[in-house]
Amino acid sequence: MAKTGTTTQGLRAAIERSGYYPALVAEAVEAAVGGEPIASYLVHQETTFDANEVRRHVTVLVLTDNRFIVSHTDEQAADGTSPSPYATTSTESVKLQRISSVVLSRVVANPESYTPGTLPREVVLTIGWGAVSRLDLEPAACGDPNCEADHGYTGSSTADDLSLRVSEAGDGPDTVRQTLAFAQALSEATAATPDTGR
C-alpha cells in the first residue's frame, strides 16, 4: 500500500491506513520532519516471506523544501537477543543538494502500442545520495585473444542508497500512480536546488 500527499495530517492518515505499527512509524517520521512543511510523501508497505515466516516492512519517504527523509521499519521475530518479537525503525534525513540521482525505471507491456499516459506495469524508484554505493568489478581484457598480460580491473560504481519496487499486479494501480507522483516531485525539487558543493 502506498500513499502520497502534501500535509502532515495526510501523512499521519496514510501511515495509519498502512496498519503497520502506525504509532511507532508516525512518531519516528514526525520527529525527523520536525516543523517543516511537507511537499510530498509516499508510504509503501511490503510483505516478504522468509522461510516459514512472514515479515513486513514499511518505507516512508518525505519531501520537504530542504530535505528528503527516508524511514524504514522492520519487524523481527523473537531471537537470542530478545525473548519477544520486536520492531526496528530508522530515519535518515538528507539535504536535497546531496541527492545525486533520482532514477525511475518503468516496465510497460506491449510497447509497440503504448499510449502516452498509460500506467507502467511496474516502476522501480532508485535514489542516490552517496551513503551507499555498489562497486561492480571484473578483470579487464584487451582485444587480443592470445594476450596473457594483466590488464587490471574495470568496473562501475552505482549509487544505490534506496531502491523501491512497485508493481500494478502486487500493489495496485494507485500505488504505481503515487510512486510516479513522488518521483516527479523529488526530481523537480532536486533540479531546483542549487548545488553547494556537497
PDB file of C-alpha atoms in Angstrom:
ATOM      1  CA  MET A   1       0.000   0.000   0.000  1.00  0.00           C
ATOM      2  CA  ALA A   2       1.396   3.403  -0.893  1.00  0.00           C
ATOM      3  CA  LYS A   3       0.016   6.832  -0.287  1.00  0.00           C
ATOM      4  CA  THR A   4       1.287  10.214  -1.413  1.00  0.00           C
ATOM      5  CA  GLY A   5       0.240  13.705  -0.484  1.00  0.00           C
ATOM      6  CA  THR A   6       1.337  17.027   0.908  1.00  0.00           C
ATOM      7  CA  THR A   7       0.185  17.564   4.510  1.00  0.00           C
ATOM      8  CA  THR A   8       1.258  16.408   7.941  1.00  0.00           C
ATOM      9  CA  GLN A   9      -2.287  15.222   8.658  1.00  0.00           C
ATOM     10  CA  GLY A  10      -2.340  13.365   5.338  1.00  0.00           C
ATOM     11  CA  LEU A  11       0.976  11.710   6.151  1.00  0.00           C
ATOM     12  CA  ARG A  12      -0.295  10.582   9.543  1.00  0.00           C
ATOM     13  CA  ALA A  13      -3.504   9.222   7.952  1.00  0.00           C
ATOM     14  CA  ALA A  14      -1.514   7.318   5.288  1.00  0.00           C
ATOM     15  CA  ILE A  15       0.698   5.754   7.958  1.00  0.00           C
ATOM     16  CA  GLU A  16      -2.377   4.742   9.949  1.00  0.00           C
ATOM     17  CA  ARG A  17      -4.039   3.251   6.839  1.00  0.00           C
ATOM     18  CA  SER A  18      -0.967   1.117   6.199  1.00  0.00           C
ATOM     19  CA  GLY A  19      -1.803  -0.594   9.506  1.00  0.00           C
ATOM     20  CA  TYR A  20       1.837  -1.322  10.235  1.00  0.00           C
ATOM     21  CA  TYR A  21       2.677  -0.207  13.794  1.00  0.00           C
ATOM     22  CA  PRO A  22       1.256   3.251  12.990  1.00  0.00           C
ATOM     23  CA  ALA A  23       2.072   4.874  16.353  1.00  0.00           C
ATOM     24  CA  LEU A  24       5.726   3.773  16.161  1.00  0.00           C
ATOM     25  CA  VAL A  25       6.182   4.705  12.490  1.00  0.00           C
ATOM     26  CA  ALA A  26       4.396   8.068  12.795  1.00  0.00           C
ATOM     27  CA  GLU A  27       6.389   9.112  15.857  1.00  0.00           C
ATOM     28  CA  ALA A  28       9.723   8.370  14.167  1.00  0.00           C
ATOM     29  CA  VAL A  29       8.779  10.102  10.908  1.00  0.00           C
ATOM     30  CA  GLU A  30       7.232  13.151  12.569  1.00  0.00           C
ATOM     31  CA  ALA A  31      10.294  13.588  14.794  1.00  0.00           C
ATOM     32  CA  ALA A  32      12.536  13.545  11.705  1.00  0.00           C
ATOM     33  CA  VAL A  33      10.329  16.003   9.789  1.00  0.00           C
ATOM     34  CA  GLY A  34      10.084  18.390  12.741  1.00  0.00           C
ATOM     35  CA  GLY A  35       8.179  21.578  11.955  1.00  0.00           C
ATOM     36  CA  GLU A  36       8.993  21.695   8.243  1.00  0.00           C
ATOM     37  CA  PRO A  37       6.088  21.810   5.792  1.00  0.00           C
ATOM     38  CA  ILE A  38       5.694  18.608   3.767  1.00  0.00           C
ATOM     39  CA  ALA A  39       5.871  18.972  -0.005  1.00  0.00           C
ATOM     40  CA  SER A  40       5.177  15.300  -0.808  1.00  0.00           C
ATOM     41  CA  TYR A  41       5.295  11.867   0.799  1.00  0.00           C
ATOM     42  CA  LEU A  42       4.980   8.191  -0.038  1.00  0.00           C
ATOM     43  CA  VAL A  43       4.120   5.329   2.328  1.00  0.00           C
ATOM     44  CA  HIS A  44       4.882   1.847   0.988  1.00  0.00           C
ATOM     45  CA  GLN A  45       4.323  -1.415   2.828  1.00  0.00           C
ATOM     46  CA  GLU A  46       5.976  -4.600   1.634  1.00  0.00           C
ATOM     47  CA  THR A  47       5.408  -8.156   2.827  1.00  0.00           C
ATOM     48  CA  THR A  48       8.133 -10.752   2.330  1.00  0.00           C
ATOM     49  CA  PHE A  49       8.348 -14.446   3.058  1.00  0.00           C
ATOM     50  CA  ASP A  50      11.456 -15.678   4.873  1.00  0.00           C
ATOM     51  CA  ALA A  51      11.497 -19.469   5.255  1.00  0.00           C
ATOM     52  CA  ASN A  52       8.400 -20.147   7.384  1.00  0.00           C
ATOM     53  CA  GLU A  53       7.956 -16.545   8.495  1.00  0.00           C
ATOM     54  CA  VAL A  54       6.023 -13.643   7.050  1.00  0.00           C
ATOM     55  CA  ARG A  55       7.789 -10.329   7.561  1.00  0.00           C
ATOM     56  CA  ARG A  56       6.514  -6.861   6.937  1.00  0.00           C
ATOM     57  CA  HIS A  57       8.467  -3.748   6.106  1.00  0.00           C
ATOM     58  CA  VAL A  58       7.262  -0.186   5.672  1.00  0.00           C
ATOM     59  CA  THR A  59       9.145   2.595   3.935  1.00  0.00           C
ATOM     60  CA  VAL A  60       8.074   6.204   4.360  1.00  0.00           C
ATOM     61  CA  LEU A  61       9.555   8.854   2.072  1.00  0.00           C
ATOM     62  CA  VAL A  62       9.001  12.527   2.853  1.00  0.00           C
ATOM     63  CA  LEU A  63       9.989  15.560   0.801  1.00  0.00           C
ATOM     64  CA  THR A  64      10.204  18.985   2.414  1.00  0.00           C
ATOM     65  CA  ASP A  65      11.513  22.206   0.873  1.00  0.00           C
ATOM     66  CA  ASN A  66      15.036  21.434   2.104  1.00  0.00           C
ATOM     67  CA  ARG A  67      15.272  17.726   2.878  1.00  0.00           C
ATOM     68  CA  PHE A  68      14.469  14.207   1.762  1.00  0.00           C
ATOM     69  CA  ILE A  69      13.612  11.953   4.712  1.00  0.00           C
ATOM     70  CA  VAL A  70      13.519   8.185   4.490  1.00  0.00           C
ATOM     71  CA  SER A  71      12.232   5.912   7.227  1.00  0.00           C
ATOM     72  CA  HIS A  72      12.332   2.114   7.368  1.00  0.00           C
ATOM     73  CA  THR A  73      10.547  -0.063   9.905  1.00  0.00           C
ATOM     74  CA  ASP A  74      11.055  -3.825  10.075  1.00  0.00           C
ATOM     75  CA  GLU A  75       9.582  -6.404  12.384  1.00  0.00           C
ATOM     76  CA  GLN A  76      11.667  -9.236  13.778  1.00  0.00           C
ATOM     77  CA  ALA A  77      10.689 -12.483  15.444  1.00  0.00           C
ATOM     78  CA  ALA A  78      11.929 -13.366  18.919  1.00  0.00           C
ATOM     79  CA  ASP A  79      15.557 -14.470  18.823  1.00  0.00           C
ATOM     80  CA  GLY A  80      18.611 -14.868  21.023  1.00  0.00           C
ATOM     81  CA  THR A  81      18.752 -11.127  21.718  1.00  0.00           C
ATOM     82  CA  SER A  82      15.065 -10.678  22.535  1.00  0.00           C
ATOM     83  CA  PRO A  83      12.568 -13.144  24.010  1.00  0.00           C
ATOM     84  CA  SER A  84       9.651 -11.325  22.329  1.00  0.00           C
ATOM     85  CA  PRO A  85       9.073 -10.047  18.777  1.00  0.00           C
ATOM     86  CA  TYR A  86      10.368  -6.532  18.160  1.00  0.00           C
ATOM     87  CA  ALA A  87      10.490  -3.811  15.516  1.00  0.00           C
ATOM     88  CA  THR A  88      13.353  -1.622  14.363  1.00  0.00           C
ATOM     89  CA  THR A  89      12.717   1.865  12.998  1.00  0.00           C
ATOM     90  CA  SER A  90      15.358   4.075  11.420  1.00  0.00           C
ATOM     91  CA  THR A  91      15.135   7.507   9.816  1.00  0.00           C
ATOM     92  CA  GLU A  92      17.636   9.350   7.680  1.00  0.00           C
ATOM     93  CA  SER A  93      17.493  12.997   6.743  1.00  0.00           C
ATOM     94  CA  VAL A  94      19.267  14.070   3.553  1.00  0.00           C
ATOM     95  CA  LYS A  95      19.713  17.645   2.329  1.00  0.00           C
ATOM     96  CA  LEU A  96      18.248  17.965  -1.159  1.00  0.00           C
ATOM     97  CA  GLN A  97      21.536  19.210  -2.629  1.00  0.00           C
ATOM     98  CA  ARG A  98      23.161  15.896  -1.598  1.00  0.00           C
ATOM     99  CA  ILE A  99      20.837  13.835  -3.790  1.00  0.00           C
ATOM    100  CA  SER A 100      22.929  12.848  -6.780  1.00  0.00           C
ATOM    101  CA  SER A 101      20.397  10.796  -8.718  1.00  0.00           C
ATOM    102  CA  VAL A 102      16.708  10.033  -8.970  1.00  0.00           C
ATOM    103  CA  VAL A 103      16.193   7.078 -11.294  1.00  0.00           C
ATOM    104  CA  LEU A 104      12.736   5.914 -12.285  1.00  0.00           C
ATOM    105  CA  SER A 105      12.588   2.703 -14.313  1.00  0.00           C
ATOM    106  CA  ARG A 106       9.281   1.885 -15.993  1.00  0.00           C
ATOM    107  CA  VAL A 107       8.178  -1.501 -17.282  1.00  0.00           C
ATOM    108  CA  VAL A 108       5.397  -1.320 -19.874  1.00  0.00           C
ATOM    109  CA  ALA A 109       3.506  -4.124 -21.578  1.00  0.00           C
ATOM    110  CA  ASN A 110       3.132  -4.130 -25.371  1.00  0.00           C
ATOM    111  CA  PRO A 111       5.451  -1.180 -26.009  1.00  0.00           C
ATOM    112  CA  GLU A 112       4.596  -1.178 -29.724  1.00  0.00           C
ATOM    113  CA  SER A 113       1.075   0.013 -28.889  1.00  0.00           C
ATOM    114  CA  TYR A 114       1.964   2.231 -25.914  1.00  0.00           C
ATOM    115  CA  THR A 115      -0.268   5.261 -25.448  1.00  0.00           C
ATOM    116  CA  PRO A 116       1.137   8.246 -23.517  1.00  0.00           C
ATOM    117  CA  GLY A 117      -0.387   8.406 -20.052  1.00  0.00           C
ATOM    118  CA  THR A 118      -0.825   4.629 -19.723  1.00  0.00           C
ATOM    119  CA  LEU A 119       0.373   3.375 -16.352  1.00  0.00           C
ATOM    120  CA  PRO A 120       3.511   1.245 -16.356  1.00  0.00           C
ATOM    121  CA  ARG A 121       3.105  -2.353 -15.230  1.00  0.00           C
ATOM    122  CA  GLU A 122       5.919  -1.808 -12.743  1.00  0.00           C
ATOM    123  CA  VAL A 123       8.167   1.030 -11.572  1.00  0.00           C
ATOM    124  CA  VAL A 124      11.431   1.000  -9.669  1.00  0.00           C
ATOM    125  CA  LEU A 125      12.446   4.215  -7.914  1.00  0.00           C
ATOM    126  CA  THR A 126      16.156   4.395  -7.083  1.00  0.00           C
ATOM    127  CA  ILE A 127      17.527   7.374  -5.182  1.00  0.00           C
ATOM    128  CA  GLY A 128      21.218   8.004  -4.559  1.00  0.00           C
ATOM    129  CA  TRP A 129      22.854  10.467  -2.194  1.00  0.00           C
ATOM    130  CA  GLY A 130      26.258   8.882  -1.641  1.00  0.00           C
ATOM    131  CA  ALA A 131      25.681   6.976   1.587  1.00  0.00           C
ATOM    132  CA  VAL A 132      25.782   3.578  -0.157  1.00  0.00           C
ATOM    133  CA  SER A 133      27.474   2.741  -3.450  1.00  0.00           C
ATOM    134  CA  ARG A 134      27.762  -0.565  -5.232  1.00  0.00           C
ATOM    135  CA  LEU A 135      31.033  -1.333  -6.986  1.00  0.00           C
ATOM    136  CA  ASP A 136      30.982  -3.969  -9.743  1.00  0.00           C
ATOM    137  CA  LEU A 137      34.448  -5.071 -10.885  1.00  0.00           C
ATOM    138  CA  GLU A 138      35.632  -7.531 -13.490  1.00  0.00           C
ATOM    139  CA  PRO A 139      39.035  -8.349 -14.968  1.00  0.00           C
ATOM    140  CA  ALA A 140      39.939  -6.018 -17.815  1.00  0.00           C
ATOM    141  CA  ALA A 141      40.998  -7.520 -21.128  1.00  0.00           C
ATOM    142  CA  CYS A 142      42.304  -6.361 -24.470  1.00  0.00           C
ATOM    143  CA  GLY A 143      41.134  -7.392 -27.923  1.00  0.00           C
ATOM    144  CA  ASP A 144      43.977  -9.904 -28.436  1.00  0.00           C
ATOM    145  CA  PRO A 145      42.719 -13.429 -27.626  1.00  0.00           C
ATOM    146  CA  ASN A 146      46.333 -14.629 -27.122  1.00  0.00           C
ATOM    147  CA  CYS A 147      47.321 -11.858 -24.722  1.00  0.00           C
ATOM    148  CA  GLU A 148      48.267 -13.065 -21.251  1.00  0.00           C
ATOM    149  CA  ALA A 149      49.100  -9.672 -19.742  1.00  0.00           C
ATOM    150  CA  ASP A 150      47.414  -8.452 -16.588  1.00  0.00           C
ATOM    151  CA  HIS A 151      45.231  -5.515 -17.619  1.00  0.00           C
ATOM    152  CA  GLY A 152      43.930  -4.833 -14.119  1.00  0.00           C
ATOM    153  CA  TYR A 153      40.246  -4.395 -13.463  1.00  0.00           C
ATOM    154  CA  THR A 154      37.401  -2.421 -14.920  1.00  0.00           C
ATOM    155  CA  GLY A 155      34.090  -1.689 -13.347  1.00  0.00           C
ATOM    156  CA  SER A 156      31.391   0.728 -12.426  1.00  0.00           C
ATOM    157  CA  SER A 157      30.191   2.424  -9.295  1.00  0.00           C
ATOM    158  CA  THR A 158      26.456   2.865  -8.803  1.00  0.00           C
ATOM    159  CA  ALA A 159      24.705   4.966  -6.180  1.00  0.00           C
ATOM    160  CA  ASP A 160      22.243   2.614  -4.558  1.00  0.00           C
ATOM    161  CA  ASP A 161      21.031   4.185  -1.329  1.00  0.00           C
ATOM    162  CA  LEU A 162      17.350   3.375  -1.811  1.00  0.00           C
ATOM    163  CA  SER A 163      15.518   1.214  -4.310  1.00  0.00           C
ATOM    164  CA  LEU A 164      11.745   0.828  -4.126  1.00  0.00           C
ATOM    165  CA  ARG A 165       9.887  -1.545  -6.495  1.00  0.00           C
ATOM    166  CA  VAL A 166       6.155  -1.127  -7.023  1.00  0.00           C
ATOM    167  CA  SER A 167       4.017  -3.216  -9.381  1.00  0.00           C
ATOM    168  CA  GLU A 168       0.464  -2.840 -10.575  1.00  0.00           C
ATOM    169  CA  ALA A 169      -0.221  -6.545 -10.006  1.00  0.00           C
ATOM    170  CA  GLY A 170       1.200  -6.652  -6.481  1.00  0.00           C
ATOM    171  CA  ASP A 171       0.478  -3.149  -5.164  1.00  0.00           C
ATOM    172  CA  GLY A 172      -2.334  -1.857  -7.361  1.00  0.00           C
ATOM    173  CA  PRO A 173      -2.572   0.962  -9.921  1.00  0.00           C
ATOM    174  CA  ASP A 174      -2.981   3.691  -7.274  1.00  0.00           C
ATOM    175  CA  THR A 175       0.352   2.741  -5.748  1.00  0.00           C
ATOM    176  CA  VAL A 176       2.056   2.980  -9.137  1.00  0.00           C
ATOM    177  CA  ARG A 177       0.497   6.437  -9.694  1.00  0.00           C
ATOM    178  CA  GLN A 178       1.579   7.606  -6.252  1.00  0.00           C
ATOM    179  CA  THR A 179       5.140   6.426  -6.785  1.00  0.00           C
ATOM    180  CA  LEU A 180       5.286   8.256 -10.112  1.00  0.00           C
ATOM    181  CA  ALA A 181       3.964  11.434  -8.443  1.00  0.00           C
ATOM    182  CA  PHE A 182       6.518  11.275  -5.620  1.00  0.00           C
ATOM    183  CA  ALA A 183       9.371  10.573  -8.053  1.00  0.00           C
ATOM    184  CA  GLN A 184       8.378  13.595 -10.133  1.00  0.00           C
ATOM    185  CA  ALA A 185       8.141  15.857  -7.068  1.00  0.00           C
ATOM    186  CA  LEU A 186      11.558  14.713  -5.824  1.00  0.00           C
ATOM    187  CA  SER A 187      13.154  15.053  -9.245  1.00  0.00           C
ATOM    188  CA  GLU A 188      11.772  18.586  -9.653  1.00  0.00           C
ATOM    189  CA  ALA A 189      12.913  19.549  -6.146  1.00  0.00           C
ATOM    190  CA  THR A 190      16.467  18.343  -6.736  1.00  0.00           C
ATOM    191  CA  ALA A 191      16.605  20.150 -10.098  1.00  0.00           C
ATOM    192  CA  ALA A 192      15.514  23.388  -8.408  1.00  0.00           C
ATOM    193  CA  THR A 193      18.009  23.041  -5.541  1.00  0.00           C
ATOM    194  CA  PRO A 194      21.344  24.784  -6.157  1.00  0.00           C
ATOM    195  CA  ASP A 195      24.452  22.603  -5.880  1.00  0.00           C
ATOM    196  CA  THR A 196      26.513  23.962  -2.996  1.00  0.00           C
ATOM    197  CA  GLY A 197      29.484  21.683  -3.473  1.00  0.00           C
ATOM    198  CA  ARG A 198      28.174  18.884  -1.224  1.00  0.00           C
TER     199      ARG A 198
END
